Amino acid sequence: MAGMTLEDIYSLGEKTLMDNGCDAANAAAVARTMTAAERDGSQSHGLFRLPAYVKGLREGNANGSADPTVEQIAPSVLKVHGQEGFASLALERAISPLADLAGQQGIAMCGLTRIRHFAALWPEVEALAERGLVGFAVTAAIPYVAPAGGREALFGTNPMAFAWPRADGGVLAFDQAASVIARGDVMIHARDGVPVPEGTGLDKDGNPTTDGQAILDGGVQLAFGGYKGSAIAMMIELMAGAMIGEVFSFEAKKTAVPGCPFNGGEFLMAIDPTKTAGADFLAHGEELLGKIEDMEGARLPGARRHANRAKGGPAEVSDKILEAIAAL
Ligand code: NDP
């Protein structure tokens, strides 16, 4: 492990992306995304992803010069044209117009299209909650997860994120894959030879396994909570696919370049609770959240990340990751 500051991490990400054909705006946005993940202790979306972003640039899977535009297509609906670029810049450009529209209308949604996604979703929903809004986001991927009872990968690991403003100016946020664990975590377990939790997936013969490599080698991942998580994965396919004019995971696979960020879309929604409930919503929300915080054994989702954030960032980055990046 090597000690690195957040500034070092940002600079390494930005420089490596620019050295590999990314323009300054896209490199900075992706570097911000990776740095925020490292800061919050979400290593599977930090520098670990940089080789894949570079692969995306080198293999023509991602447009490193994308200049995403935001179009209003209905009174409460925005569409972002991602121009085959990485999701980070498209999302950064969506937040202010979406927040403004939600402030006017009470609710607004944004379909981000033609993006290359590989990141966590909490940055965009937290950005909305920091503006006093409720944020919700979902995205599909490429097929890794079998529907409940099936053995064939059809759904992505399909994350869903939600954020809520707190009375002290902070935010509550959860961000979770529809699979038992995220794909990146299966990869990290396989790389480090550590078993994945039981129920994570099946091997290529359909047998339950805790060997991450067996899941990667022709096996499938499973949704959390059996058929209930499978239904959520299906809903996310519909919301981030057909509902915004984008591809399903199984369709994205047809043009996907292995090991590169996924092509597809993201659904992002903002609600202004002062319009739906009045200013009391904030104090009322605190009554519920405070009970969870005060309950022995329970914690709020996002509390681990926010505690890492408060420490000022990571001290350690894996040598294996730094070796892979140096080779780029
Ligand atoms: P985790 O299972 O680690 O965590 C899911 C959520 O549960 C987090 O908000 C976490 O908060 C919270 N949590 C964890 N433990 C507890 C607990 N004991 N009590 C209360 N809350 C808890 O995340 P996943 O593996 O499901 O997903 C990881 C990331 O992968 C996500 O950020 C997701 O967006 C991303 N992803 C991206 C994809 C893409 O295609 N772009 C595809 C799939 C996943 P905390 O973080 O504070 O621990």
mmCIF file of C-alpha atoms and ligand atoms in Angstrom:
data_model
loop_
_atom_site.group_PDB
_atom_site.id
_atom_site.type_symbol
_atom_site.label_atom_id
_atom_site.label_comp_id
_atom_site.label_asym_id
_atom_site.label_seq_id
_atom_site.Cartn_x
_atom_site.Cartn_y
_atom_site.Cartn_z
ATOM 1 C CA MET A 1 0.000 0.000 0.000
ATOM 2 C CA ALA A 2 1.161 3.531 -0.773
ATOM 3 C CA GLY A 3 0.206 6.690 1.074
ATOM 4 C CA MET A 4 -1.421 9.289 -1.187
ATOM 5 C CA THR A 5 -3.212 12.566 -0.604
ATOM 6 C CA LEU A 6 -6.481 13.365 -2.339
ATOM 7 C CA GLU A 7 -4.574 15.932 -4.426
ATOM 8 C CA ASP A 8 -2.127 13.191 -5.539
ATOM 9 C CA ILE A 9 -5.018 10.920 -6.458
ATOM 10 C CA TYR A 10 -6.792 13.633 -8.428
ATOM 11 C CA SER A 11 -3.592 14.604 -10.295
ATOM 12 C CA LEU A 12 -2.717 10.997 -11.131
ATOM 13 C CA GLY A 13 -6.219 10.395 -12.471
ATOM 14 C CA GLU A 14 -6.380 13.603 -14.482
ATOM 15 C CA LYS A 15 -2.895 13.237 -15.988
ATOM 16 C CA THR A 16 -3.332 9.561 -16.900
ATOM 17 C CA LEU A 17 -6.638 10.291 -18.635
ATOM 18 C CA MET A 18 -5.213 13.269 -20.542
ATOM 19 C CA ASP A 19 -2.133 11.231 -21.542
ATOM 20 C CA ASN A 20 -4.547 8.718 -23.052
ATOM 21 C CA GLY A 21 -6.646 11.056 -25.169
ATOM 22 C CA CYS A 22 -9.152 12.620 -22.786
ATOM 23 C CA ASP A 23 -9.730 16.357 -23.021
ATOM 24 C CA ALA A 24 -9.289 18.564 -19.960
ATOM 25 C CA ALA A 25 -12.990 18.862 -19.051
ATOM 26 C CA ASN A 26 -13.649 15.119 -19.189
ATOM 27 C CA ALA A 27 -10.388 14.193 -17.466
ATOM 28 C CA ALA A 28 -11.118 16.617 -14.628
ATOM 29 C CA ALA A 29 -14.685 15.347 -14.186
ATOM 30 C CA VAL A 30 -13.654 11.670 -14.103
ATOM 31 C CA ALA A 31 -10.746 12.489 -11.783
ATOM 32 C CA ARG A 32 -13.171 14.258 -9.435
ATOM 33 C CA THR A 33 -15.411 11.167 -9.445
ATOM 34 C CA MET A 34 -12.525 8.794 -8.633
ATOM 35 C CA THR A 35 -11.082 11.127 -5.997
ATOM 36 C CA ALA A 36 -14.440 11.450 -4.242
ATOM 37 C CA ALA A 37 -14.716 7.647 -4.161
ATOM 38 C CA GLU A 38 -11.217 7.298 -2.644
ATOM 39 C CA ARG A 39 -11.992 10.090 -0.151
ATOM 40 C CA ASP A 40 -15.115 8.245 1.012
ATOM 41 C CA GLY A 41 -13.393 4.856 1.224
ATOM 42 C CA SER A 42 -15.261 3.443 -1.801
ATOM 43 C CA GLN A 43 -12.136 1.927 -3.331
ATOM 44 C CA SER A 44 -13.998 -0.126 -5.917
ATOM 45 C CA HIS A 45 -14.906 3.148 -7.687
ATOM 46 C CA GLY A 46 -11.652 4.989 -7.137
ATOM 47 C CA LEU A 47 -8.303 4.588 -8.932
ATOM 48 C CA PHE A 48 -9.163 0.894 -9.306
ATOM 49 C CA ARG A 49 -11.338 1.978 -12.255
ATOM 50 C CA LEU A 50 -8.707 4.095 -14.000
ATOM 51 C CA PRO A 51 -7.256 1.306 -16.204
ATOM 52 C CA ALA A 52 -10.758 0.580 -17.497
ATOM 53 C CA TYR A 53 -11.437 4.254 -18.252
ATOM 54 C CA VAL A 54 -8.148 4.321 -20.194
ATOM 55 C CA LYS A 55 -9.066 1.104 -22.000
ATOM 56 C CA GLY A 56 -12.343 2.774 -22.967
ATOM 57 C CA LEU A 57 -10.428 5.689 -24.486
ATOM 58 C CA ARG A 58 -7.844 3.528 -26.245
ATOM 59 C CA GLU A 59 -10.364 1.110 -27.724
ATOM 60 C CA GLY A 60 -12.736 3.792 -28.975
ATOM 61 C CA ASN A 61 -15.484 2.770 -26.556
ATOM 62 C CA ALA A 62 -15.619 6.243 -24.984
ATOM 63 C CA ASN A 63 -15.375 9.719 -26.476
ATOM 64 C CA GLY A 64 -12.779 11.586 -24.418
ATOM 65 C CA SER A 65 -13.846 14.875 -26.020
ATOM 66 C CA ALA A 66 -17.585 14.549 -25.401
ATOM 67 C CA ASP A 67 -19.312 17.872 -24.806
ATOM 68 C CA PRO A 68 -22.614 16.814 -23.173
ATOM 69 C CA THR A 69 -25.625 19.047 -23.720
ATOM 70 C CA VAL A 70 -28.833 19.404 -21.682
ATOM 71 C CA GLU A 71 -32.176 19.725 -23.467
ATOM 72 C CA GLN A 72 -35.590 20.357 -21.895
ATOM 73 C CA ILE A 73 -37.995 17.999 -23.672
ATOM 74 C CA ALA A 74 -41.120 18.482 -21.498
ATOM 75 C CA PRO A 75 -42.079 20.870 -18.663
ATOM 76 C CA SER A 76 -40.456 18.656 -15.987
ATOM 77 C CA VAL A 77 -38.183 16.535 -18.162
ATOM 78 C CA LEU A 78 -34.567 17.060 -19.191
ATOM 79 C CA LYS A 79 -32.535 14.941 -21.554
ATOM 80 C CA VAL A 80 -28.754 14.932 -21.518
ATOM 81 C CA HIS A 81 -27.018 14.000 -24.754
ATOM 82 C CA GLY A 82 -23.855 12.373 -23.501
ATOM 83 C CA GLN A 83 -22.117 12.014 -26.891
ATOM 84 C CA GLU A 84 -20.643 8.635 -25.887
ATOM 85 C CA GLY A 85 -18.551 10.293 -23.180
ATOM 86 C CA PHE A 86 -17.929 9.259 -19.585
ATOM 87 C CA ALA A 87 -20.892 9.805 -17.248
ATOM 88 C CA SER A 88 -19.046 12.188 -14.923
ATOM 89 C CA LEU A 89 -19.148 15.317 -17.102
ATOM 90 C CA ALA A 90 -22.698 14.632 -18.295
ATOM 91 C CA LEU A 91 -23.848 14.346 -14.680
ATOM 92 C CA GLU A 92 -22.031 17.469 -13.556
ATOM 93 C CA ARG A 93 -23.789 19.399 -16.322
ATOM 94 C CA ALA A 94 -27.193 17.943 -15.422
ATOM 95 C CA ILE A 95 -27.287 18.813 -11.720
ATOM 96 C CA SER A 96 -27.928 22.578 -11.781
ATOM 97 C CA PRO A 97 -30.607 22.565 -14.505
ATOM 98 C CA LEU A 98 -32.326 19.598 -12.864
ATOM 99 C CA ALA A 99 -32.262 21.232 -9.426
ATOM 100 C CA ASP A 100 -33.579 24.499 -10.850
ATOM 101 C CA LEU A 101 -36.400 22.710 -12.657
ATOM 102 C CA ALA A 102 -37.356 20.739 -9.530
ATOM 103 C CA GLY A 103 -37.396 24.024 -7.606
ATOM 104 C CA GLN A 104 -39.851 25.451 -10.142
ATOM 105 C CA GLN A 105 -42.031 22.408 -10.735
ATOM 106 C CA GLY A 106 -41.730 20.517 -7.445
ATOM 107 C CA ILE A 107 -40.442 17.468 -9.319
ATOM 108 C CA ALA A 108 -38.186 17.032 -12.330
ATOM 109 C CA MET A 109 -36.411 14.161 -14.026
ATOM 110 C CA CYS A 110 -33.469 13.803 -16.305
ATOM 111 C CA GLY A 111 -32.635 11.001 -18.697
ATOM 112 C CA LEU A 112 -28.915 10.867 -19.332
ATOM 113 C CA THR A 113 -28.306 9.142 -22.640
ATOM 114 C CA ARG A 114 -25.353 7.847 -24.618
ATOM 115 C CA ILE A 115 -23.011 7.850 -21.645
ATOM 116 C CA ARG A 116 -20.290 5.446 -20.516
ATOM 117 C CA HIS A 117 -20.896 4.574 -16.880
ATOM 118 C CA PHE A 118 -18.703 2.883 -14.311
ATOM 119 C CA ALA A 119 -19.187 4.975 -11.222
ATOM 120 C CA ALA A 120 -21.121 5.085 -7.966
ATOM 121 C CA LEU A 121 -24.391 7.049 -8.009
ATOM 122 C CA TRP A 122 -24.174 8.777 -4.633
ATOM 123 C CA PRO A 123 -22.306 11.860 -5.987
ATOM 124 C CA GLU A 124 -25.270 12.960 -8.106
ATOM 125 C CA VAL A 125 -27.984 12.277 -5.526
ATOM 126 C CA GLU A 126 -25.907 13.906 -2.776
ATOM 127 C CA ALA A 127 -25.386 16.958 -5.009
ATOM 128 C CA LEU A 128 -29.186 17.282 -5.225
ATOM 129 C CA ALA A 129 -29.696 16.787 -1.475
ATOM 130 C CA GLU A 130 -27.034 19.417 -0.772
ATOM 131 C CA ARG A 131 -29.411 21.794 -2.581
ATOM 132 C CA GLY A 132 -32.309 20.822 -0.307
ATOM 133 C CA LEU A 133 -33.845 18.310 -2.745
ATOM 134 C CA VAL A 134 -34.577 14.615 -2.587
ATOM 135 C CA GLY A 135 -32.473 12.818 -5.186
ATOM 136 C CA PHE A 136 -33.035 9.434 -6.793
ATOM 137 C CA ALA A 137 -30.934 7.731 -9.461
ATOM 138 C CA VAL A 138 -30.735 4.358 -11.202
ATOM 139 C CA THR A 139 -28.597 2.955 -13.990
ATOM 140 C CA ALA A 140 -28.275 -0.378 -15.759
ATOM 141 C CA ALA A 141 -25.017 -1.944 -16.929
ATOM 142 C CA ILE A 142 -24.308 -5.110 -18.910
ATOM 143 C CA PRO A 143 -25.752 -8.516 -17.972
ATOM 144 C CA TYR A 144 -24.137 -10.027 -14.894
ATOM 145 C CA VAL A 145 -27.193 -10.954 -12.800
ATOM 146 C CA ALA A 146 -29.707 -13.744 -13.421
ATOM 147 C CA PRO A 147 -33.414 -13.089 -12.712
ATOM 148 C CA ALA A 148 -34.598 -14.998 -9.620
ATOM 149 C CA GLY A 149 -34.732 -18.704 -10.416
ATOM 150 C CA GLY A 150 -32.796 -18.301 -13.684
ATOM 151 C CA ARG A 151 -29.178 -19.102 -14.511
ATOM 152 C CA GLU A 152 -28.632 -16.733 -17.386
ATOM 153 C CA ALA A 153 -27.294 -13.219 -16.876
ATOM 154 C CA LEU A 154 -29.901 -10.679 -18.006
ATOM 155 C CA PHE A 155 -29.758 -7.711 -15.604
ATOM 156 C CA GLY A 156 -26.846 -5.469 -14.803
ATOM 157 C CA THR A 157 -25.746 -5.076 -11.214
ATOM 158 C CA ASN A 158 -28.077 -2.080 -11.499
ATOM 159 C CA PRO A 159 -27.468 0.390 -8.666
ATOM 160 C CA MET A 160 -30.087 2.610 -7.078
ATOM 161 C CA ALA A 161 -29.270 5.685 -5.004
ATOM 162 C CA PHE A 162 -31.391 7.977 -2.868
ATOM 163 C CA ALA A 163 -30.449 11.097 -0.931
ATOM 164 C CA TRP A 164 -32.334 13.258 1.555
ATOM 165 C CA PRO A 165 -31.330 16.642 3.001
ATOM 166 C CA ARG A 166 -30.563 16.816 6.732
ATOM 167 C CA ALA A 167 -31.423 19.638 9.094
ATOM 168 C CA ASP A 168 -27.732 20.263 9.868
ATOM 169 C CA GLY A 169 -26.941 20.848 6.189
ATOM 170 C CA GLY A 170 -25.630 17.310 5.664
ATOM 171 C CA VAL A 171 -27.272 14.567 3.652
ATOM 172 C CA LEU A 172 -28.540 11.049 4.124
ATOM 173 C CA ALA A 173 -27.717 8.799 1.160
ATOM 174 C CA PHE A 174 -27.857 5.170 0.269
ATOM 175 C CA ASP A 175 -26.410 3.761 -2.913
ATOM 176 C CA GLN A 176 -26.659 0.057 -3.490
ATOM 177 C CA ALA A 177 -26.332 -2.443 -6.297
ATOM 178 C CA ALA A 178 -29.271 -4.725 -7.036
ATOM 179 C CA SER A 179 -26.797 -7.603 -6.897
ATOM 180 C CA VAL A 180 -25.641 -9.050 -3.581
ATOM 181 C CA ILE A 181 -22.309 -7.261 -4.092
ATOM 182 C CA ALA A 182 -21.097 -4.931 -6.842
ATOM 183 C CA ARG A 183 -19.185 -6.350 -9.834
ATOM 184 C CA GLY A 184 -16.078 -4.402 -8.844
ATOM 185 C CA ASP A 185 -16.160 -6.075 -5.456
ATOM 186 C CA VAL A 186 -16.386 -9.531 -7.054
ATOM 187 C CA MET A 187 -13.312 -8.572 -9.103
ATOM 188 C CA ILE A 188 -11.430 -7.347 -6.044
ATOM 189 C CA HIS A 189 -12.262 -10.536 -4.107
ATOM 190 C CA ALA A 190 -11.118 -12.654 -7.075
ATOM 191 C CA ARG A 191 -7.919 -10.633 -7.484
ATOM 192 C CA ASP A 192 -7.071 -10.971 -3.795
ATOM 193 C CA GLY A 193 -8.165 -14.624 -3.531
ATOM 194 C CA VAL A 194 -10.767 -13.780 -0.862
ATOM 195 C CA PRO A 195 -14.120 -15.684 -0.929
ATOM 196 C CA VAL A 196 -17.237 -13.652 -1.772
ATOM 197 C CA PRO A 197 -20.235 -13.886 0.619
ATOM 198 C CA GLU A 198 -22.524 -16.886 0.233
ATOM 199 C CA GLY A 199 -25.389 -16.141 -2.136
ATOM 200 C CA THR A 200 -23.292 -13.824 -4.310
ATOM 201 C CA GLY A 201 -23.486 -15.979 -7.414
ATOM 202 C CA LEU A 202 -23.435 -19.238 -9.311
ATOM 203 C CA ASP A 203 -20.602 -20.859 -11.258
ATOM 204 C CA LYS A 204 -20.884 -21.676 -14.966
ATOM 205 C CA ASP A 205 -22.687 -24.932 -14.118
ATOM 206 C CA GLY A 206 -25.317 -23.120 -12.019
ATOM 207 C CA ASN A 207 -23.893 -24.195 -8.648
ATOM 208 C CA PRO A 208 -23.713 -21.688 -5.763
ATOM 209 C CA THR A 209 -20.101 -20.598 -5.203
ATOM 210 C CA THR A 210 -18.057 -18.278 -3.009
ATOM 211 C CA ASP A 211 -15.194 -18.240 -5.554
ATOM 212 C CA GLY A 212 -15.310 -14.815 -7.195
ATOM 213 C CA GLN A 213 -13.233 -16.065 -10.119
ATOM 214 C CA ALA A 214 -15.766 -18.834 -10.824
ATOM 215 C CA ILE A 215 -18.489 -16.175 -11.011
ATOM 216 C CA LEU A 216 -16.360 -14.120 -13.408
ATOM 217 C CA ASP A 217 -15.507 -17.208 -15.520
ATOM 218 C CA GLY A 218 -18.919 -17.830 -17.068
ATOM 219 C CA GLY A 219 -20.991 -17.793 -13.904
ATOM 220 C CA VAL A 220 -23.657 -15.275 -12.875
ATOM 221 C CA GLN A 221 -24.260 -12.960 -9.967
ATOM 222 C CA LEU A 222 -27.516 -13.019 -8.026
ATOM 223 C CA ALA A 223 -29.817 -10.196 -6.934
ATOM 224 C CA PHE A 224 -30.019 -9.325 -3.227
ATOM 225 C CA GLY A 225 -33.086 -10.636 -1.433
ATOM 226 C CA GLY A 226 -34.022 -13.263 -4.014
ATOM 227 C CA TYR A 227 -37.064 -12.420 -6.141
ATOM 228 C CA LYS A 228 -37.508 -9.043 -4.407
ATOM 229 C CA GLY A 229 -34.114 -7.724 -5.478
ATOM 230 C CA SER A 230 -34.671 -9.324 -8.873
ATOM 231 C CA ALA A 231 -37.836 -7.192 -9.266
ATOM 232 C CA ILE A 232 -35.874 -4.060 -8.386
ATOM 233 C CA ALA A 233 -33.179 -4.959 -10.932
ATOM 234 C CA MET A 234 -35.950 -5.373 -13.521
ATOM 235 C CA MET A 235 -37.492 -2.010 -12.604
ATOM 236 C CA ILE A 236 -34.106 -0.338 -13.003
ATOM 237 C CA GLU A 237 -33.698 -1.870 -16.473
ATOM 238 C CA LEU A 238 -37.049 -0.334 -17.455
ATOM 239 C CA MET A 239 -36.390 3.093 -15.889
ATOM 240 C CA ALA A 240 -32.816 3.517 -17.149
ATOM 241 C CA GLY A 241 -33.589 1.789 -20.457
ATOM 242 C CA ALA A 242 -36.965 1.886 -22.184
ATOM 243 C CA MET A 243 -38.279 4.822 -20.123
ATOM 244 C CA ILE A 244 -35.519 7.226 -21.233
ATOM 245 C CA GLY A 245 -34.970 5.825 -24.710
ATOM 246 C CA GLU A 246 -31.835 3.919 -23.791
ATOM 247 C CA VAL A 247 -30.667 0.308 -23.978
ATOM 248 C CA PHE A 248 -31.279 -2.548 -21.564
ATOM 249 C CA SER A 249 -28.221 -4.294 -20.161
ATOM 250 C CA PHE A 250 -28.617 -7.206 -22.583
ATOM 251 C CA GLU A 251 -28.782 -4.747 -25.484
ATOM 252 C CA ALA A 252 -25.775 -2.781 -24.212
ATOM 253 C CA LYS A 253 -23.756 -5.980 -24.282
ATOM 254 C CA LYS A 254 -24.034 -6.174 -28.075
ATOM 255 C CA THR A 255 -21.765 -3.137 -28.496
ATOM 256 C CA ALA A 256 -19.898 -3.326 -25.194
ATOM 257 C CA VAL A 257 -16.113 -3.540 -25.239
ATOM 258 C CA PRO A 258 -15.041 -5.988 -22.510
ATOM 259 C CA GLY A 259 -13.451 -4.306 -19.529
ATOM 260 C CA CYS A 260 -14.634 -0.802 -20.512
ATOM 261 C CA PRO A 261 -17.302 1.437 -18.969
ATOM 262 C CA PHE A 262 -20.845 0.431 -19.930
ATOM 263 C CA ASN A 263 -22.759 2.203 -22.679
ATOM 264 C CA GLY A 264 -26.282 3.187 -21.757
ATOM 265 C CA GLY A 265 -28.216 5.701 -19.725
ATOM 266 C CA GLU A 266 -29.070 6.892 -16.242
ATOM 267 C CA PHE A 267 -32.356 8.068 -14.758
ATOM 268 C CA LEU A 268 -32.041 10.936 -12.288
ATOM 269 C CA MET A 269 -34.923 12.565 -10.424
ATOM 270 C CA ALA A 270 -35.181 15.520 -8.059
ATOM 271 C CA ILE A 271 -38.092 16.425 -5.788
ATOM 272 C CA ASP A 272 -38.493 19.625 -3.796
ATOM 273 C CA PRO A 273 -40.174 18.559 -0.511
ATOM 274 C CA THR A 274 -40.977 22.153 0.377
ATOM 275 C CA LYS A 275 -43.438 21.937 -2.522
ATOM 276 C CA THR A 276 -44.794 18.469 -1.678
ATOM 277 C CA ALA A 277 -44.952 18.772 2.129
ATOM 278 C CA GLY A 278 -43.943 22.279 3.180
ATOM 279 C CA ALA A 279 -40.903 23.448 5.142
ATOM 280 C CA ASP A 280 -41.687 21.063 8.037
ATOM 281 C CA PHE A 281 -40.467 18.100 6.004
ATOM 282 C CA LEU A 282 -36.918 18.600 7.226
ATOM 283 C CA ALA A 283 -37.724 18.426 10.961
ATOM 284 C CA HIS A 284 -40.151 15.573 10.342
ATOM 285 C CA GLY A 285 -37.474 13.582 8.476
ATOM 286 C CA GLU A 286 -35.075 14.118 11.371
ATOM 287 C CA GLU A 287 -37.507 12.381 13.724
ATOM 288 C CA LEU A 288 -37.141 9.138 11.769
ATOM 289 C CA LEU A 289 -33.435 9.434 11.047
ATOM 290 C CA GLY A 290 -32.650 10.344 14.649
ATOM 291 C CA LYS A 291 -34.362 7.175 15.875
ATOM 292 C CA ILE A 292 -32.137 5.075 13.615
ATOM 293 C CA GLU A 293 -29.008 6.939 14.718
ATOM 294 C CA ASP A 294 -29.937 6.469 18.366
ATOM 295 C CA MET A 295 -30.751 2.772 18.082
ATOM 296 C CA GLU A 296 -28.069 0.425 19.376
ATOM 297 C CA GLY A 297 -26.654 -1.687 16.553
ATOM 298 C CA ALA A 298 -28.219 0.381 13.774
ATOM 299 C CA ARG A 299 -26.651 3.063 11.618
ATOM 300 C CA LEU A 300 -27.688 5.244 8.736
ATOM 301 C CA PRO A 301 -26.593 4.203 5.252
ATOM 302 C CA GLY A 302 -23.827 6.492 4.062
ATOM 303 C CA ALA A 303 -22.492 6.942 7.622
ATOM 304 C CA ARG A 304 -19.358 4.881 6.856
ATOM 305 C CA ARG A 305 -18.564 6.975 3.788
ATOM 306 C CA HIS A 306 -19.268 10.242 5.527
ATOM 307 C CA ALA A 307 -17.033 9.251 8.461
ATOM 308 C CA ASN A 308 -14.215 8.507 5.998
ATOM 309 C CA ARG A 309 -14.862 11.845 4.321
ATOM 310 C CA ALA A 310 -14.609 13.657 7.645
ATOM 311 C CA LYS A 311 -11.151 12.148 8.173
ATOM 312 C CA GLY A 312 -9.942 14.024 5.100
ATOM 313 C CA GLY A 313 -9.347 11.163 2.753
ATOM 314 C CA PRO A 314 -7.525 7.897 2.318
ATOM 315 C CA ALA A 315 -3.978 7.277 3.338
ATOM 316 C CA GLU A 316 -3.440 4.092 1.382
ATOM 317 C CA VAL A 317 -3.850 3.021 -2.227
ATOM 318 C CA SER A 318 -3.087 -0.539 -3.326
ATOM 319 C CA ASP A 319 0.354 -1.077 -4.913
ATOM 320 C CA LYS A 320 -1.277 -3.363 -7.485
ATOM 321 C CA ILE A 321 -3.472 -0.503 -8.670
ATOM 322 C CA LEU A 322 -0.559 1.930 -8.823
ATOM 323 C CA GLU A 323 1.504 -0.590 -10.835
ATOM 324 C CA ALA A 324 -1.358 -1.005 -13.312
ATOM 325 C CA ILE A 325 -1.688 2.776 -13.658
ATOM 326 C CA ALA A 326 2.068 3.287 -14.078
ATOM 327 C CA ALA A 327 1.922 0.914 -17.062
ATOM 328 C CA LEU A 328 -0.539 3.283 -18.741
HETATM 329 P P1 NDP B 1 -22.816 -1.766 -0.246
HETATM 330 O O1 NDP B 1 -23.556 -3.048 -0.104
HETATM 331 O O2 NDP B 1 -21.439 -1.712 0.269
HETATM 332 O O3 NDP B 1 -23.630 -0.600 0.463
HETATM 333 C C1 NDP B 1 -24.932 -0.286 0.035
HETATM 334 C C2 NDP B 1 -25.509 0.797 0.903
HETATM 335 O O4 NDP B 1 -25.821 0.244 2.180
HETATM 336 C C3 NDP B 1 -24.571 1.951 1.166
HETATM 337 O O5 NDP B 1 -25.280 3.153 1.136
HETATM 338 C C4 NDP B 1 -24.018 1.635 2.546
HETATM 339 O O6 NDP B 1 -23.581 2.785 3.257
HETATM 340 C C5 NDP B 1 -25.202 1.016 3.200
HETATM 341 N N1 NDP B 1 -24.849 0.120 4.297
HETATM 342 C C6 NDP B 1 -23.888 -0.834 4.299
HETATM 343 N N2 NDP B 1 -23.868 -1.471 5.485
HETATM 344 C C7 NDP B 1 -24.852 -0.908 6.223
HETATM 345 C C8 NDP B 1 -25.335 -1.124 7.555
HETATM 346 N N3 NDP B 1 -24.792 -2.059 8.336
HETATM 347 N N4 NDP B 1 -26.342 -0.369 7.985
HETATM 348 C C9 NDP B 1 -26.898 0.588 7.198
HETATM 349 N N5 NDP B 1 -26.489 0.847 5.945
HETATM 350 C C10 NDP B 1 -25.471 0.100 5.474
HETATM 351 O O7 NDP B 1 -22.817 -1.264 -1.769
HETATM 352 P P2 NDP B 1 -22.971 -2.126 -3.110
HETATM 353 O O8 NDP B 1 -21.907 -3.139 -3.129
HETATM 354 O O9 NDP B 1 -24.367 -2.569 -3.254
HETATM 355 O O10 NDP B 1 -22.679 -1.010 -4.220
HETATM 356 C C11 NDP B 1 -21.408 -0.385 -4.234
HETATM 357 C C12 NDP B 1 -21.355 0.716 -5.228
HETATM 358 O O11 NDP B 1 -21.293 0.205 -6.549
HETATM 359 C C13 NDP B 1 -22.511 1.719 -5.240
HETATM 360 O O12 NDP B 1 -21.958 2.989 -5.057
HETATM 361 C C14 NDP B 1 -23.124 1.584 -6.623
HETATM 362 O O13 NDP B 1 -23.600 2.803 -7.188
HETATM 363 C C15 NDP B 1 -21.949 1.095 -7.421
HETATM 364 N N6 NDP B 1 -22.350 0.392 -8.640
HETATM 365 C C16 NDP B 1 -22.238 1.014 -9.861
HETATM 366 C C17 NDP B 1 -22.626 0.368 -11.017
HETATM 367 C C18 NDP B 1 -22.577 1.043 -12.354
HETATM 368 O O14 NDP B 1 -22.851 0.405 -13.345
HETATM 369 N N7 NDP B 1 -22.282 2.310 -12.445
HETATM 370 C C19 NDP B 1 -23.115 -1.008 -10.985
HETATM 371 C C20 NDP B 1 -23.254 -1.543 -9.656
HETATM 372 C C21 NDP B 1 -22.857 -0.875 -8.531
HETATM 373 P P3 NDP B 1 -21.971 3.043 3.433
HETATM 374 O O15 NDP B 1 -21.455 3.344 2.043
HETATM 375 O O16 NDP B 1 -21.884 4.188 4.371
HETATM 376 O O17 NDP B 1 -21.390 1.772 3.987
#
